[in-house]
Amino acid sequence: MDTSYQRLDTSEADLLADFLTDGTWPFHGPAVPDRDTVGQRVLDGHYDGDDSRTFWIVEGGEKAGLIRLFDLADAGEGGTPLFDLRIAPAHRGRGLGGRALAWLTAYLFTEFPDLRRIEGTTRRDNHAMRRAFRSHGYAKEAHYRDAWPGEQGRVHDAVGYAILRRDWLSGTITLPDWNDEAPTT
Ligand SMILES: CC(C)(COP(=O)(O)OP(=O)(O)OC[C@H]1O[C@@H](n2cnc3c(N)ncnc32)[C@H](O)[C@@H]1OP(=O)(O)O)[C@@H](O)C(=O)NCCC(=O)NCCS
């Protein structure tokens, strides 16, 4: 099925609120923003402004997912953009998230020619997101213990991945040197 990526228009606050409040987001913490908050954030440039851009993932004419790119203001001047990727529950597990990750990676490296790297963090048990990272050129760079507050007072580990422009261009994955500490005597 055809997939396209369409920039969010500021007139689409209601559609965005529908998308966010209709879906379940098990790895985004308990707080689902209410409609008024979504509307205010659209006005404030949280989704589209100097520092962020948001795209619908449209499949077969349906809004099946959302990509929010942020920390863009200093992208290419040493800064590293981040993203939030959400596929609506009915569309998960069919390759859309992986393809969206490939698309947003190419989009950022193309839009910001001096950008060296893109980062993404997720919860340790978000297996689909972790596999998508691994399948699309991202390397695990960080493991943060007890860093992700969950439901009912639980905490989870968080894991950080990143892709380098030079790896993206060459189709390789450069792994960090994890054994770079001098042995203790
Ligand atoms: C995480 C998410 C973006 C992945 O998108 P998706 O369309 O569901 O995933 P895909 O079908 O593209 O699959 C990506 C990979 O995960 C695997 N996968 C898919 N669902 C899985 C599951 N439930 N458990 C384990 N692996 C899974 C696929 O086999 C694929 O692996 P491969 O790359 O080795 O072939 C999507 O499920 C989602 O939006 N989840 C809720 C929001 C979220 O967690 N966003 C990420 C926040 S950081």
Short mmCIF file of C-alpha atoms and ligand atoms in Angstrom, two decimals:
data_model
loop_
_atom_site.label_atom_id
_atom_site.label_comp_id
_atom_site.label_asym_id
_atom_site.label_seq_id
_atom_site.Cartn_x
_atom_site.Cartn_y
_atom_site.Cartn_z
CA MET A 1 0.00 0.00 0.00
CA ASP A 2 1.19 3.55 -0.71
CA THR A 3 2.73 5.37 2.22
CA SER A 4 3.31 9.12 2.23
CA TYR A 5 4.57 11.60 4.82
CA GLN A 6 2.59 14.82 5.06
CA ARG A 7 3.63 17.81 7.13
CA LEU A 8 1.16 18.61 9.91
CA ASP A 9 -0.79 21.79 9.25
CA THR A 10 -1.64 24.05 12.17
CA SER A 11 -5.32 23.77 11.19
CA GLU A 12 -5.21 20.05 12.08
CA ALA A 13 -5.19 20.38 15.88
CA ASP A 14 -8.47 18.46 16.19
CA LEU A 15 -7.25 15.61 13.99
CA LEU A 16 -4.05 15.48 16.00
CA ALA A 17 -5.98 15.39 19.27
CA ASP A 18 -8.14 12.55 17.86
CA PHE A 19 -5.04 10.59 16.89
CA LEU A 20 -3.31 11.04 20.26
CA THR A 21 -6.35 10.44 22.45
CA ASP A 22 -7.78 7.51 20.42
CA GLY A 23 -4.55 5.52 20.49
CA THR A 24 -2.88 3.64 23.32
CA TRP A 25 0.78 4.45 23.85
CA PRO A 26 2.14 1.90 26.27
CA PHE A 27 5.70 3.19 26.07
CA HIS A 28 4.96 6.89 26.45
CA GLY A 29 4.12 6.96 30.15
CA PRO A 30 0.69 7.42 31.66
CA ALA A 31 0.04 10.99 30.58
CA VAL A 32 -2.03 11.37 27.41
CA PRO A 33 -2.41 15.10 26.76
CA ASP A 34 -6.01 16.31 26.78
CA ARG A 35 -7.47 17.98 23.71
CA ASP A 36 -6.98 21.52 25.03
CA THR A 37 -3.32 20.83 25.75
CA VAL A 38 -2.82 19.44 22.25
CA GLY A 39 -4.50 22.54 20.77
CA GLN A 40 -2.35 24.87 22.86
CA ARG A 41 0.81 22.98 21.92
CA VAL A 42 -0.04 23.32 18.24
CA LEU A 43 -0.39 27.10 18.73
CA ASP A 44 2.86 27.22 20.72
CA GLY A 45 4.88 25.56 17.94
CA HIS A 46 5.49 22.36 19.87
CA TYR A 47 4.68 20.32 16.75
CA ASP A 48 5.85 22.68 14.06
CA GLY A 49 8.13 25.63 14.66
CA ASP A 50 11.79 26.65 14.74
CA ASP A 51 12.70 23.60 16.79
CA SER A 52 10.29 20.92 15.57
CA ARG A 53 8.44 19.52 12.58
CA THR A 54 5.66 16.93 12.58
CA PHE A 55 4.51 14.61 9.80
CA TRP A 56 1.53 12.34 9.39
CA ILE A 57 2.29 8.86 8.13
CA VAL A 58 -0.50 8.33 5.63
CA GLU A 59 -1.22 4.85 4.34
CA GLY A 60 -4.01 4.18 1.89
CA GLY A 61 -5.37 7.67 2.58
CA GLU A 62 -5.58 7.03 6.32
CA LYS A 63 -3.59 8.80 9.03
CA ALA A 64 -1.80 5.74 10.36
CA GLY A 65 1.04 7.32 12.31
CA LEU A 66 2.85 10.42 13.41
CA ILE A 67 6.49 11.53 13.42
CA ARG A 68 7.55 14.47 15.51
CA LEU A 69 11.11 15.68 14.94
CA PHE A 70 12.50 18.00 17.61
CA ASP A 71 15.66 19.72 18.85
CA LEU A 72 16.09 20.92 15.27
CA ALA A 73 17.12 24.51 16.01
CA ASP A 74 20.82 23.70 16.19
CA ALA A 75 20.78 20.62 13.99
CA GLY A 76 23.94 20.71 11.93
CA GLU A 77 25.72 23.08 14.34
CA GLY A 78 26.75 20.29 16.63
CA GLY A 79 23.21 19.61 17.82
CA THR A 80 21.51 16.23 17.55
CA PRO A 81 17.82 16.00 16.68
CA LEU A 82 15.49 13.57 18.40
CA PHE A 83 12.14 12.16 17.31
CA ASP A 84 8.89 10.70 18.55
CA LEU A 85 7.44 7.97 16.31
CA ARG A 86 3.92 6.65 16.84
CA ILE A 87 2.03 4.13 14.76
CA ALA A 88 -1.71 3.83 15.50
CA PRO A 89 -2.55 0.50 17.17
CA ALA A 90 -4.42 -0.92 14.17
CA HIS A 91 -1.40 -0.37 11.92
CA ARG A 92 1.37 -1.75 14.12
CA GLY A 93 3.52 -4.72 13.23
CA ARG A 94 3.20 -4.38 9.45
CA GLY A 95 6.45 -2.59 8.67
CA LEU A 96 5.15 0.97 8.86
CA GLY A 97 7.29 1.98 11.84
CA GLY A 98 10.49 0.63 10.32
CA ARG A 99 9.83 2.37 7.02
CA ALA A 100 9.01 5.61 8.85
CA LEU A 101 12.31 5.39 10.71
CA ALA A 102 14.17 4.99 7.41
CA TRP A 103 12.22 7.93 5.97
CA LEU A 104 12.83 10.31 8.88
CA THR A 105 16.54 9.41 8.93
CA ALA A 106 16.91 10.24 5.23
CA TYR A 107 14.77 13.37 5.66
CA LEU A 108 16.92 14.76 8.48
CA PHE A 109 20.26 14.01 6.84
CA THR A 110 19.01 15.58 3.60
CA GLU A 111 17.39 18.65 5.16
CA PHE A 112 20.39 19.38 7.38
CA PRO A 113 23.53 18.73 5.32
CA ASP A 114 25.88 19.36 8.27
CA LEU A 115 24.03 17.04 10.62
CA ARG A 116 26.32 14.30 11.87
CA ARG A 117 24.00 12.13 13.97
CA ILE A 118 20.40 11.42 14.98
CA GLU A 119 19.43 9.94 18.34
CA GLY A 120 16.47 8.00 19.68
CA THR A 121 15.69 6.68 23.14
CA THR A 122 13.12 4.10 24.09
CA ARG A 123 12.08 1.88 26.94
CA ARG A 124 14.07 -1.32 27.34
CA ASP A 125 11.02 -3.54 26.76
CA ASN A 126 9.91 -1.74 23.59
CA HIS A 127 11.07 -4.63 21.43
CA ALA A 128 9.48 -3.42 18.19
CA MET A 129 11.19 -0.03 18.42
CA ARG A 130 14.52 -1.60 19.33
CA ARG A 131 14.35 -3.99 16.39
CA ALA A 132 13.44 -1.15 14.08
CA PHE A 133 16.52 0.76 15.27
CA ARG A 134 18.76 -2.23 14.68
CA SER A 135 17.31 -2.92 11.24
CA HIS A 136 17.80 0.65 10.07
CA GLY A 137 21.41 1.44 10.83
CA TYR A 138 21.12 2.66 14.43
CA ALA A 139 23.61 1.41 17.03
CA LYS A 140 22.91 1.09 20.72
CA GLU A 141 24.97 3.73 22.50
CA ALA A 142 23.49 3.94 25.97
CA HIS A 143 21.73 1.97 28.65
CA TYR A 144 20.18 4.01 31.46
CA ARG A 145 19.17 1.92 34.47
CA ASP A 146 15.91 2.83 36.26
CA ALA A 147 15.59 5.91 34.08
CA TRP A 148 12.07 5.56 32.65
CA PRO A 149 9.16 6.03 35.06
CA GLY A 150 6.35 3.60 34.29
CA GLU A 151 2.89 2.85 35.56
CA GLN A 152 2.06 2.22 39.23
CA GLY A 153 5.43 3.40 40.48
CA ARG A 154 7.43 0.95 38.35
CA VAL A 155 10.60 2.07 36.71
CA HIS A 156 12.20 0.67 33.57
CA ASP A 157 15.60 0.92 32.00
CA ALA A 158 15.93 3.20 28.97
CA VAL A 159 18.12 2.49 25.95
CA GLY A 160 19.65 5.00 23.58
CA TYR A 161 20.40 4.45 19.90
CA ALA A 162 21.97 6.70 17.28
CA ILE A 163 22.91 6.71 13.62
CA LEU A 164 25.90 8.53 12.14
CA ARG A 165 25.75 10.25 8.77
CA ARG A 166 28.92 8.46 7.68
CA ASP A 167 27.36 5.09 8.53
CA TRP A 168 24.12 6.03 6.79
CA LEU A 169 26.07 6.98 3.65
CA SER A 170 28.20 3.85 3.65
CA GLY A 171 25.51 1.42 4.80
CA THR A 172 27.59 0.25 7.76
CA ILE A 173 27.13 0.42 11.53
CA THR A 174 30.08 1.61 13.61
CA LEU A 175 29.77 0.26 17.12
CA PRO A 176 31.05 2.24 20.12
CA ASP A 177 34.24 1.00 21.74
CA TRP A 178 32.79 -0.34 24.98
CA ASN A 179 36.12 -1.57 26.33
CA ASP A 180 37.97 1.72 26.43
CA GLU A 181 38.67 1.92 30.16
CA ALA A 182 42.11 1.13 31.48
CA PRO A 183 42.05 -2.03 33.59
CA THR A 184 42.19 -1.38 37.34
CA THR A 185 45.10 -2.93 39.17
C1 LIG B 1 7.38 0.99 18.02
C2 LIG B 1 6.64 1.22 16.68
C3 LIG B 1 6.96 2.62 16.14
C4 LIG B 1 7.15 0.17 15.67
O1 LIG B 1 6.41 0.31 14.48
P1 LIG B 1 5.65 -0.95 13.85
O2 LIG B 1 5.07 -0.53 12.57
O3 LIG B 1 4.72 -1.51 14.87
O4 LIG B 1 6.85 -1.98 13.66
P2 LIG B 1 7.33 -2.71 12.32
O5 LIG B 1 6.23 -3.56 11.80
O6 LIG B 1 7.93 -1.72 11.40
O7 LIG B 1 8.45 -3.68 12.91
C5 LIG B 1 9.74 -3.21 13.29
C6 LIG B 1 10.55 -4.41 13.78
O8 LIG B 1 10.01 -4.85 15.05
C7 LIG B 1 9.52 -6.17 14.94
N1 LIG B 1 8.27 -6.17 15.69
C8 LIG B 1 7.10 -5.62 15.35
N2 LIG B 1 6.22 -5.77 16.35
C9 LIG B 1 6.87 -6.40 17.34
C10 LIG B 1 6.50 -6.82 18.64
N3 LIG B 1 5.26 -6.60 19.12
N4 LIG B 1 7.42 -7.43 19.41
C11 LIG B 1 8.68 -7.66 18.96
N5 LIG B 1 9.10 -7.25 17.71
C12 LIG B 1 8.19 -6.65 16.93
C13 LIG B 1 9.31 -6.44 13.47
O9 LIG B 1 9.43 -7.82 13.17
C14 LIG B 1 10.45 -5.64 12.87
O10 LIG B 1 11.65 -6.34 13.03
P3 LIG B 1 12.76 -6.38 11.88
O11 LIG B 1 13.15 -4.91 11.64
O12 LIG B 1 13.85 -7.18 12.45
O13 LIG B 1 12.09 -6.94 10.67
C15 LIG B 1 5.10 1.05 16.85
O14 LIG B 1 4.80 -0.26 17.29
C16 LIG B 1 4.48 2.06 17.82
O15 LIG B 1 4.15 3.17 17.42
N6 LIG B 1 4.34 1.68 19.09
C17 LIG B 1 3.75 2.56 20.10
C18 LIG B 1 4.49 3.87 20.23
C19 LIG B 1 5.97 3.65 20.50
O16 LIG B 1 6.34 2.80 21.29
N7 LIG B 1 6.80 4.46 19.83
C20 LIG B 1 8.21 4.46 20.03
C21 LIG B 1 8.54 5.39 21.13
S1 LIG B 1 10.29 5.61 21.30
#
